[in-house]
mmCIF file of C-alpha atoms and ligand atoms in Angstrom:
data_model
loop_
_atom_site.group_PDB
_atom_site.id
_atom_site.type_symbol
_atom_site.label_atom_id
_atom_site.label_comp_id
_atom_site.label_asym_id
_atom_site.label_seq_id
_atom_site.Cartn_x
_atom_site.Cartn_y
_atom_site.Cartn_z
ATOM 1 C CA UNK N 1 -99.792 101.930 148.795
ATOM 2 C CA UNK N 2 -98.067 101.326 152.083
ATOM 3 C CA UNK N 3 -98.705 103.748 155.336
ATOM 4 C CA UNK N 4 -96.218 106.186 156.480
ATOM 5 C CA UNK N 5 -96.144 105.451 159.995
ATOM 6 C CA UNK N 6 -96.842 108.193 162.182
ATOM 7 C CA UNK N 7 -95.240 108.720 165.941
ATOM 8 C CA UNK N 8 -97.808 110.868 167.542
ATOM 9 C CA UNK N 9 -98.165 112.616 170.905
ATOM 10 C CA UNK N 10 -101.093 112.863 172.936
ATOM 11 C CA UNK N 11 -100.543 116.136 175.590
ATOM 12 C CA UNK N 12 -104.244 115.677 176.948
ATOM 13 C CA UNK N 13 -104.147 118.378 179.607
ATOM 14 C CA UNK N 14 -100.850 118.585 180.656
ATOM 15 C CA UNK N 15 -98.012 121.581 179.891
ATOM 16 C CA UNK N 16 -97.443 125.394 180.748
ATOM 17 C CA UNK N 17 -95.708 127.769 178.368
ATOM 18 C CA UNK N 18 -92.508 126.184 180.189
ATOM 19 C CA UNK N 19 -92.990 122.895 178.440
ATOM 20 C CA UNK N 20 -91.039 124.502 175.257
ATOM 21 C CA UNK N 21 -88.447 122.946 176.920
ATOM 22 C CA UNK N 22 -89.365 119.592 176.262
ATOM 23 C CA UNK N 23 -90.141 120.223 172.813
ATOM 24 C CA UNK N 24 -86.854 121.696 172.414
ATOM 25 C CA UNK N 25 -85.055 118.454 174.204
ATOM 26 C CA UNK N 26 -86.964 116.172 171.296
ATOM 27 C CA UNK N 27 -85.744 118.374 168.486
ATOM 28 C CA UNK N 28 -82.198 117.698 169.836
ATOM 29 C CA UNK N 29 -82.669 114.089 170.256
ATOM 30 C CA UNK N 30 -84.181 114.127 166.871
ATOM 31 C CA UNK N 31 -81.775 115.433 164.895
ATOM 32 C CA UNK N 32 -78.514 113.947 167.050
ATOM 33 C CA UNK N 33 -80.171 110.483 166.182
ATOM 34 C CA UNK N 34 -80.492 108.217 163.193
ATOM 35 C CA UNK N 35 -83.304 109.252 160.854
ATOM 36 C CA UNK N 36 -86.344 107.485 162.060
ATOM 37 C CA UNK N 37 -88.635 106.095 159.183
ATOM 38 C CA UNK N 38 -91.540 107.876 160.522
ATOM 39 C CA UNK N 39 -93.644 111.230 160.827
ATOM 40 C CA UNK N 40 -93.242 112.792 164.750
ATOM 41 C CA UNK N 41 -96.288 114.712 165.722
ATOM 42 C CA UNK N 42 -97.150 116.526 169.300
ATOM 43 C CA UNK N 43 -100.437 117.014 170.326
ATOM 44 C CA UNK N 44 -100.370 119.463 173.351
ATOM 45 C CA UNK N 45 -102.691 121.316 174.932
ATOM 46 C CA UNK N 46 -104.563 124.079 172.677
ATOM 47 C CA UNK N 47 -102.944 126.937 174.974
ATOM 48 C CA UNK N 48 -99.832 125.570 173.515
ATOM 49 C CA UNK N 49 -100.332 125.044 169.474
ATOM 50 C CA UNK N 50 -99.100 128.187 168.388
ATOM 51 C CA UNK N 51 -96.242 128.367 170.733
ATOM 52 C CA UNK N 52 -95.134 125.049 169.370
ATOM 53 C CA UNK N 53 -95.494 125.946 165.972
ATOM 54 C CA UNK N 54 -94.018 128.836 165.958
ATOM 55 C CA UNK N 55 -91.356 127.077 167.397
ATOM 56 C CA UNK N 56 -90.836 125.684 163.688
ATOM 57 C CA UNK N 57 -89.226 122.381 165.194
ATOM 58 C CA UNK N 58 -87.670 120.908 162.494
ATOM 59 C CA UNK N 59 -89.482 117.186 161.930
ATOM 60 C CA UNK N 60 -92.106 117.742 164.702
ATOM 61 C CA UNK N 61 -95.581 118.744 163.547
ATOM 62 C CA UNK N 62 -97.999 120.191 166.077
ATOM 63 C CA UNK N 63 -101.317 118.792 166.425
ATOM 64 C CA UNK N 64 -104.550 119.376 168.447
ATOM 65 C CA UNK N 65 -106.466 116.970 170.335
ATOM 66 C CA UNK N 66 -110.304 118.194 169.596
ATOM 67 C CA UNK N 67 -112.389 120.525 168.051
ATOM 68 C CA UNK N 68 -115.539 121.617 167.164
ATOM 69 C CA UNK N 69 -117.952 120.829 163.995
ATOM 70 C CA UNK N 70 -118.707 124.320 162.702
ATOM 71 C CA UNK N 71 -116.111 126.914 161.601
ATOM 72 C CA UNK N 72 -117.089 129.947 163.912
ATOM 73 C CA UNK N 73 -120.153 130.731 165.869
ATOM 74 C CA UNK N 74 -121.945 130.818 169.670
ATOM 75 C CA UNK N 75 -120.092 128.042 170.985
ATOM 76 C CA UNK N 76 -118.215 129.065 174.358
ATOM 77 C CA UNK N 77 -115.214 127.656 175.255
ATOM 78 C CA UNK N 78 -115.064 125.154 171.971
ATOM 79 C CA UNK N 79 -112.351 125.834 169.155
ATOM 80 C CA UNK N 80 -112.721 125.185 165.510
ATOM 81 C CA UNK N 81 -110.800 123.073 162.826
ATOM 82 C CA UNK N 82 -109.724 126.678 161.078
ATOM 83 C CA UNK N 83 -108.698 128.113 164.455
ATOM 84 C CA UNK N 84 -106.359 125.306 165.316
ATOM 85 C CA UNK N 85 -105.457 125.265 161.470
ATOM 86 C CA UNK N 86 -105.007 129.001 161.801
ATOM 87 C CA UNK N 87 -102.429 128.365 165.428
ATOM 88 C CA UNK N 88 -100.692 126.162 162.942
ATOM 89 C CA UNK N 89 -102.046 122.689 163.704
ATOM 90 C CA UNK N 90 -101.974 119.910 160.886
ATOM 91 C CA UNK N 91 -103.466 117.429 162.683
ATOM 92 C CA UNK N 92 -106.325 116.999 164.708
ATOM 93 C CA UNK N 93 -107.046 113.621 166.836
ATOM 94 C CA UNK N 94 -110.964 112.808 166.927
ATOM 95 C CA UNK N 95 -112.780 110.633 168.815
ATOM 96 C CA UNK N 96 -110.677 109.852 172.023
ATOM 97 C CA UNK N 97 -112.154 107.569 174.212
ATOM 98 C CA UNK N 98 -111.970 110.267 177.347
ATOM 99 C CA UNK N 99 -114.120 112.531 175.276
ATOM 100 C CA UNK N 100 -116.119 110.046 174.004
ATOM 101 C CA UNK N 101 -116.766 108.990 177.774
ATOM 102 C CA UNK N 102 -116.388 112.470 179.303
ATOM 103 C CA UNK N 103 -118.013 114.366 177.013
ATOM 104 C CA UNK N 104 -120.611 111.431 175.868
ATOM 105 C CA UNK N 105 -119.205 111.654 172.011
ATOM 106 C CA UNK N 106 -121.273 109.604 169.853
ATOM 107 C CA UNK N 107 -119.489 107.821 166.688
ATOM 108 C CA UNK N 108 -121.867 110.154 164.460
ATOM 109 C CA UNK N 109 -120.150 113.409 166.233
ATOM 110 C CA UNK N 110 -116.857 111.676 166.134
ATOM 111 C CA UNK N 111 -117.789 111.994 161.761
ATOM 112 C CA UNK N 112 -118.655 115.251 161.513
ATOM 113 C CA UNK N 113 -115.508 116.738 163.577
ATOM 114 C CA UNK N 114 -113.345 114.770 161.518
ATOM 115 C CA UNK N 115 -115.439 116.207 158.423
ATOM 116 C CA UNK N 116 -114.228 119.363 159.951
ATOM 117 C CA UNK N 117 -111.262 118.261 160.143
ATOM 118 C CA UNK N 118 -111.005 117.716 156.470
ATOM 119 C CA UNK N 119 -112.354 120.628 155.376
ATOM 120 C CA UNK N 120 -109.431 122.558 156.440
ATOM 121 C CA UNK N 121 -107.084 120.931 154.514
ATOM 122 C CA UNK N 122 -105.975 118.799 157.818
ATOM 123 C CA UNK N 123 -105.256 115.337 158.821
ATOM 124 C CA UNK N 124 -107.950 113.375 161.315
ATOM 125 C CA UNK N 125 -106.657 111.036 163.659
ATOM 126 C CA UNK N 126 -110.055 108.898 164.201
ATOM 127 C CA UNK N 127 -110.100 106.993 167.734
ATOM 128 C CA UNK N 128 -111.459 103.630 168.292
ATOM 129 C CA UNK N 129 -111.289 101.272 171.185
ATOM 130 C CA UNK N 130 -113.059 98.782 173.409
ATOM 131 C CA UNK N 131 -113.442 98.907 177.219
ATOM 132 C CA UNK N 132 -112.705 95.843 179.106
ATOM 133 C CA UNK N 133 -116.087 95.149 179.549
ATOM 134 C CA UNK N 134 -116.721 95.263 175.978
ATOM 135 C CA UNK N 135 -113.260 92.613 175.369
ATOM 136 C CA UNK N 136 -114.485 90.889 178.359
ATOM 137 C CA UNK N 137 -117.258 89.625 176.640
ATOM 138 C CA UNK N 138 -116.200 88.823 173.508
ATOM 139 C CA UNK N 139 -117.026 92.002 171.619
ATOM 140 C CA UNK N 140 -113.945 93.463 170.619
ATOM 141 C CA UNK N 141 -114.135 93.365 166.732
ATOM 142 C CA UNK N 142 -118.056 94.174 166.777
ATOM 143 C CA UNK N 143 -117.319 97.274 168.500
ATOM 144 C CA UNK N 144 -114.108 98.196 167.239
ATOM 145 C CA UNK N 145 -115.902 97.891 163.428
ATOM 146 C CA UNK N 146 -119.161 99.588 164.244
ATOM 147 C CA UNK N 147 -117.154 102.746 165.646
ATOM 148 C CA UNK N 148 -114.808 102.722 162.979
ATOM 149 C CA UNK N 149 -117.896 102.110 160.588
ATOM 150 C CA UNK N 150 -119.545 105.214 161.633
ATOM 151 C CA UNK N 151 -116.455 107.755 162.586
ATOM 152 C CA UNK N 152 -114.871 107.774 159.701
ATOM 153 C CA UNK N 153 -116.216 110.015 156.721
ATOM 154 C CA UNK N 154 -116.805 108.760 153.294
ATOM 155 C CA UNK N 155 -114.239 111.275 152.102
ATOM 156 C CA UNK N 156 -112.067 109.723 154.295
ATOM 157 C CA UNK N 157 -108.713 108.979 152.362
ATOM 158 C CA UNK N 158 -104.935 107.889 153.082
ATOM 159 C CA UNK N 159 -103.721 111.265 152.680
ATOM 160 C CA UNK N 160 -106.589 113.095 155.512
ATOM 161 C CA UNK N 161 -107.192 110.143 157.474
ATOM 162 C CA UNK N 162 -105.289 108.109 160.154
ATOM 163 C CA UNK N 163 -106.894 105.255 162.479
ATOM 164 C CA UNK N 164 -105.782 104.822 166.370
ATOM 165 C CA UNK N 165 -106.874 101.967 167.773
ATOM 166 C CA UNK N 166 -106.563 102.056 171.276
ATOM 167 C CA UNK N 167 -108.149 99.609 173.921
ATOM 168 C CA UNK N 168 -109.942 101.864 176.404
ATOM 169 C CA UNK N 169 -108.516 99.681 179.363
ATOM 170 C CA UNK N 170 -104.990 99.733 177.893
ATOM 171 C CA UNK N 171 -104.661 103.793 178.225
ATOM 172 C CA UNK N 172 -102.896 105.221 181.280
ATOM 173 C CA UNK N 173 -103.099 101.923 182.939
ATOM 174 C CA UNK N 174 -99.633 100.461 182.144
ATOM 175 C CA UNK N 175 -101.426 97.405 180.685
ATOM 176 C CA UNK N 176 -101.463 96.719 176.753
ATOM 177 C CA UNK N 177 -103.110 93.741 174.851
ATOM 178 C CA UNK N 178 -100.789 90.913 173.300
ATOM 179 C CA UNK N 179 -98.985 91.033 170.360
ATOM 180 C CA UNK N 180 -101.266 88.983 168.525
ATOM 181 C CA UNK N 181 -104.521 90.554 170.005
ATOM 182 C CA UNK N 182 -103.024 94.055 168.625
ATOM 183 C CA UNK N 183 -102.474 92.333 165.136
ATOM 184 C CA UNK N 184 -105.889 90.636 165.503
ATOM 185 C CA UNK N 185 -107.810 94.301 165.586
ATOM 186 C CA UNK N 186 -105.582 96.029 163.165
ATOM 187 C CA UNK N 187 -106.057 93.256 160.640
ATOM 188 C CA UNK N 188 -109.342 93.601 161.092
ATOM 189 C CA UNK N 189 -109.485 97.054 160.862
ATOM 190 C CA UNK N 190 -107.144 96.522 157.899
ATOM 191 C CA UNK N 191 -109.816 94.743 156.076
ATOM 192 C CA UNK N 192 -112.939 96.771 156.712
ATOM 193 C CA UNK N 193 -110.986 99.896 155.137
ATOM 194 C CA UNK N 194 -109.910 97.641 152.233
ATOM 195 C CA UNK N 195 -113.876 96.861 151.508
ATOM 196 C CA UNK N 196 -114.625 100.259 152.190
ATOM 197 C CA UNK N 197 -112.537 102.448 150.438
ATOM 198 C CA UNK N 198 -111.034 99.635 148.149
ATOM 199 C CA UNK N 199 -107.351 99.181 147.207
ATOM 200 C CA UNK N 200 -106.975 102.840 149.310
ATOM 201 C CA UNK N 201 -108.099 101.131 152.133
ATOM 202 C CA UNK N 202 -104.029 99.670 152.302
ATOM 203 C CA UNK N 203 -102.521 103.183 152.423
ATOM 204 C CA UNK N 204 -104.362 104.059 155.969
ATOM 205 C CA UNK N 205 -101.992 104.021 159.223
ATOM 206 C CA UNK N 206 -103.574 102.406 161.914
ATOM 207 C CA UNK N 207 -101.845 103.527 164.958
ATOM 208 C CA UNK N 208 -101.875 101.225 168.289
ATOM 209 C CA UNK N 209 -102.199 102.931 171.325
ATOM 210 C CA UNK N 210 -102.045 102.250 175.144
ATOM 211 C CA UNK N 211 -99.343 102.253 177.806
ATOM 212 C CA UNK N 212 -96.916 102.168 175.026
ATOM 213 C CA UNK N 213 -93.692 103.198 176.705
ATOM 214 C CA UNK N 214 -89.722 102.612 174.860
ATOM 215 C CA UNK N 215 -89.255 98.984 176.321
ATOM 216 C CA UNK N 216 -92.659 97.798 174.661
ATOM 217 C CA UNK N 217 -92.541 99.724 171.394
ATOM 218 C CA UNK N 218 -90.649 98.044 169.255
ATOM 219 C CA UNK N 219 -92.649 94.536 169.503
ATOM 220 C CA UNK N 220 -95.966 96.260 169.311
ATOM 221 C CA UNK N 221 -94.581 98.428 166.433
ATOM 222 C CA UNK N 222 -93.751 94.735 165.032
ATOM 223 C CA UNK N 223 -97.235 93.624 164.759
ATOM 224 C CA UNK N 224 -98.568 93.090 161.322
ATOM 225 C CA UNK N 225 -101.080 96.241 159.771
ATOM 226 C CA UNK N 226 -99.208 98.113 162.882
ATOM 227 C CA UNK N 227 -98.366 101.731 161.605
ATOM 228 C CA UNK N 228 -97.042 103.824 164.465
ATOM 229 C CA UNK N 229 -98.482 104.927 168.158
ATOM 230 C CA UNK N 230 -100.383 107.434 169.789
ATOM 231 C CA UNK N 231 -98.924 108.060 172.867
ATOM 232 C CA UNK N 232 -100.202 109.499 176.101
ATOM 233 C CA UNK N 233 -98.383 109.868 179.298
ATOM 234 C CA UNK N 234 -94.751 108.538 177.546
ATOM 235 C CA UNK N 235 -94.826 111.603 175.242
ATOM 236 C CA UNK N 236 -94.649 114.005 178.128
ATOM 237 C CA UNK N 237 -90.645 113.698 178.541
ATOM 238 C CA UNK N 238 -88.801 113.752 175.448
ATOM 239 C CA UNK N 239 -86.340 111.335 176.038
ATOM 240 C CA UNK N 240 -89.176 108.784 176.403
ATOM 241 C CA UNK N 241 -90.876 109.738 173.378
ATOM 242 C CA UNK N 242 -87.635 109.094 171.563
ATOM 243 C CA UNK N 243 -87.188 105.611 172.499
ATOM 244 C CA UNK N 244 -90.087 104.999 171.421
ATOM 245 C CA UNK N 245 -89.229 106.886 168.215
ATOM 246 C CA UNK N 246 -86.421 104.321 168.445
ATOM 247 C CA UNK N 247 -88.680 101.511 167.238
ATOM 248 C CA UNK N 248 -88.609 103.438 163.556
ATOM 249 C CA UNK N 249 -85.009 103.466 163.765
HETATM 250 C C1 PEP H 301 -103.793 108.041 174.936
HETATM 251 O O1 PEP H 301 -104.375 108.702 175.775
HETATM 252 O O2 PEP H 301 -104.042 108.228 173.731
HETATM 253 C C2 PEP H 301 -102.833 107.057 175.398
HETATM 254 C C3 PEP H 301 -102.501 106.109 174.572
HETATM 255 O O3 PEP H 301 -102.372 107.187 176.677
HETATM 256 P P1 PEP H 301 -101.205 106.314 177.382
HETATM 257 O O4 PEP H 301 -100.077 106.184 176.371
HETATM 258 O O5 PEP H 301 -100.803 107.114 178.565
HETATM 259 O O6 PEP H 301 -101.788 104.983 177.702
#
């Protein structure tokens, strides 16, 4: 089975009810282009998920960038997996390295919120990623494997599941790894989910993301067992996002 590649935007904490106006401006560029041979997804803030999908943007799903592991409970100022399913989310991204540093999310966590995930019927974007430390000294794979290892769920499939790899150093910093480094940890990645989860294992997309920005997508995009990006700070403006859309095109 090969991927769908997957486009995806990464909000973190940025937007006001004004944004709509960016969303709109990526909706026009989407549909003015050529058909891109990929899935578009925003991930904005959660004060923003049901504005966006109500918005019923026409190729843009609407995303979240957390949640909790229970449904409901005494949990103050978390959100749930049906709540965000409920403000019309479809995807949920797990496991980014600012809350696993922030917030001190262990891989084990990082599996039960994207059991959560699952439960509700929605895809998990699982986050992995080295610091530079860790790639520094040699240890790239190792930890890159041992998160993945442990984040992702054995119900973990294809159609729930998609992988970001994203070097820790890489994000925000303008700096990405080679082309061949990139291919390096997604072939890897590539063949722990084929021993895993067998021939499924092919039909994951691993994302790459990082600094990637429209005049370095297309040759990371390139790289072999590369399906699609997760974007941070490009995905703010849609006319960036859309070059790097372009890279699908
Ligand atoms: C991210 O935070 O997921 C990310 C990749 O950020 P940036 O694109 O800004 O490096």
């Amino acid at each position: 089975m090969k991927p769908t590649a997957l486009v995806a935007g990464n909000w973190k904490m940025n937007g006001l009810a004004a944004s709509r106006s960016e969303l709109e401006a990526l909706a026009v560029l989407l549909k003015g282009g050529a058909k891109a041979a990929c899935n578009v997804l925003i991930c904005p803030p959660y004060t923003l998920i049901s504005t966006f999908a109500e918005m019923n943007t026409d190729g843009i799903a609407v995303g979240a960038q957390d949640c909790h592991t229970g449904v409901s409970g005494a949990h103050t100022g978390d959100i749930s997996a049906q709540m965000l399913r409920d403000a019309g989310a479809k995807y949920i991204i797990v496991g980014h390295s600012e809350r696993r540093a922030d917030h001190a999310e262990s891989s084990s966590l990082v599996c039960e919120k994207a059991c959560a995930v699952h439960s509700e019927g929605l895809r998990a974007i699982i986050c992995v990623g080295e610091t530079e430390a860790e790639r520094d000294a040699g240890n790239t794979l190792a930890v890159v494997l041992e998160q993945l290892a442990i984040s992702v769920p054995e119900e973990a499939s294809p159609e729930n599941t998609i992988i970001a790899y994203e070097p820790v150093w890489a994000i925000g910093t303008g700096r990405t790894p080679t082309v061949d480094d990139v291919a390096e940890v997604h072939t890897a990645i590539r063949q722990a989910l084929e021993e895993r989860f067998g021939a499924e294992g092919t039909g994951f997309a691993i994302l790459y993301g990082g600094s990637v920005k429209p005049s370095n997508a297309k040759e990371l995009m390139s790289a072999p067992n590369v399906n699609g990006a997760l974007v941070g700070g490009a995905s703010l403006k849609a006319t960036d996002f859309n070059g790097i859309i372009d890279a699908y095109r």
